Amino acid sequence: MPLTDLPLEELRAYRGDVAEPADFDAFWADSLALAREHDLAVTLSPHTGPALPALRVEDVRFAGWAGDPIAAWLIRPAHLPGPLPVVVEFIGYSGGRGLPVERTTWAAAGFAHLVVDTRGMGQDTPDPDPTAPGGQWVGGFMTKGVGDPSTYFYRRAYVDCARAVEVAHALPALGVDVDPARVVVRGGSQGGAFTLAAAGLSGDRVAAALVDVPFLCHLRRAVDTASEGPYPEVVTYLRRHSPEAVEQTFRTLSYVDGANFARRAAAPALFSVALMDPVCPPSTVFAAYNRYGERAGSPRKDIDVWEFGDHGGGLGFQVQRQLRFLDGLGLR
């Protein structure tokens, strides 16, 4: 995959022109308030799969948007004394929480690991979609309900992520020995967008953010330039709709743009970007990175650049860097 974006020296200063609605904060405050009309309703049940003697695994359910049940795994070391730090992980596009045997790294590193399913994508969390009767969209999820910010799929999904952070803080009351002062959010691609949303919506409830090759950032440029992945769904949708749909579509997308959440995030952050990424163009990642924390006191931030990385970013090497980053913050 060749280099198709700006040179690195330009990327390091790149901010782009990211639309931000005047009522962005009010929209999300109202969205969270609606969700909080429902009790968080966290339940934990022992996992019934094959035994993992070194780990304690529980099936978690909690109330997300509109009280909809969201599934997660809570995976933690069985014999390490607490209170443990918590990593809340969000998943990439079309994926779900998977199986506990696929998610053992963070527990092995000494964290309680809350792996959050994605509504409509994960096998255990449906999306009761109010736009389904008569709704129009193309392919996956990028244009599902895009005709209005209030019905857009990612409104529901982002609220679920903020509620997942609330779950991490609620665990001690359920007898789980974790430290609410050490809650880390992480994810790659769509999970990176969810991480930015969770950090931007959760304020000081998040102690650090690990943001890998984030999706849903600088969305106008992303739709115009990405050659692979979900962004072409928007192109196909707009090709099939009237010219008037263009303005409304990008208005809706501006409410979920990760660059806008990045501005509001207050936690120290480690980003990663891959310069040969055809799915999340590097300039869109830098647009979020260069805005990160600017409305929240400019917290520490770093970015790892993978010169020859594709959408896989830095793979396992990046996880090693994330562990060192968290160690440097005293979060392990």
Coordinates of N, CA, C and O in Angstrom, one line a residue, residues 22 24 26 39 51 57 63 108-109 151 168 171 199 219 228 243 252 291-292 307 327 329:
A22 N -23.0 24.3 16.6 CA -23.0 25.2 17.7 C -23.7 24.5 18.9 O -23.3 24.9 20.1
F24 N -23.3 21.4 19.8 CA -22.7 20.1 20.0 C -22.8 19.6 21.5 O -23.2 18.5 21.8
A26 N -24.7 20.7 23.9 CA -26.1 20.5 24.4 C -26.7 19.2 23.9 O -27.4 18.5 24.6
D39 N -31.9 3.2 34.9 CA -30.9 2.7 35.8 C -29.8 2.0 35.0 O -30.1 1.4 34.0
A51 N -12.7 -23.5 31.2 CA -12.0 -22.9 32.3 C -10.8 -22.2 31.9 O -10.0 -22.7 31.1
V57 N -13.5 -14.6 34.8 CA -14.2 -14.1 33.7 C -15.7 -14.0 34.0 O -16.3 -15.0 34.5
A63 N -27.3 -1.2 31.0 CA -28.2 -0.5 30.2 C -27.5 0.7 29.5 O -27.0 1.6 30.1
A108 N -3.6 -10.3 31.7 CA -2.3 -10.9 32.0 C -1.3 -9.7 32.4 O -0.4 -10.0 33.2
A109 N -1.6 -8.5 32.0 CA -0.8 -7.4 32.4 C -1.2 -6.8 33.7 O -0.6 -5.8 34.1
T151 N -31.5 10.4 15.2 CA -31.7 9.0 14.8 C -30.5 8.3 14.4 O -30.6 7.1 14.0
A168 N -17.6 0.9 34.7 CA -16.3 0.7 35.4 C -16.2 1.3 36.8 O -15.7 0.8 37.7
L171 N -18.3 -0.7 39.5 CA -17.9 -2.1 39.8 C -17.6 -2.3 41.3 O -17.9 -3.3 41.9
A199 N -13.9 9.4 26.2 CA -13.0 10.4 26.9 C -13.6 11.8 26.9 O -13.6 12.5 27.9
L219 N -14.5 14.0 9.3 CA -15.3 13.1 8.5 C -15.4 13.6 7.0 O -15.5 12.8 6.1
E228 N -10.7 2.5 1.2 CA -11.2 1.3 1.6 C -12.0 1.5 2.9 O -11.9 2.5 3.6
P243 N -28.9 15.9 -4.3 CA -27.9 16.8 -3.9 C -28.2 17.4 -2.5 O -27.2 17.7 -1.7
T252 N -25.1 15.8 10.1 CA -25.3 14.7 11.1 C -23.9 14.2 11.5 O -23.6 14.0 12.7
R291 N -6.0 18.5 17.9 CA -7.0 19.2 18.6 C -7.1 18.6 20.1 O -7.8 19.2 20.9
Y292 N -6.5 17.5 20.3 CA -6.8 16.7 21.5 C -6.5 17.6 22.8 O -5.5 18.2 22.9
E307 N 5.4 4.1 10.1 CA 5.7 4.5 8.7 C 5.2 3.6 7.6 O 4.7 4.0 6.6
D327 N 2.4 2.7 32.4 CA 3.4 2.6 33.5 C 4.0 4.0 33.8 O 4.2 4.4 35.0
L329 N 2.5 6.8 33.6 CA 1.5 7.6 34.3 C 1.2 7.0 35.6 O 0.3 7.6 36.3

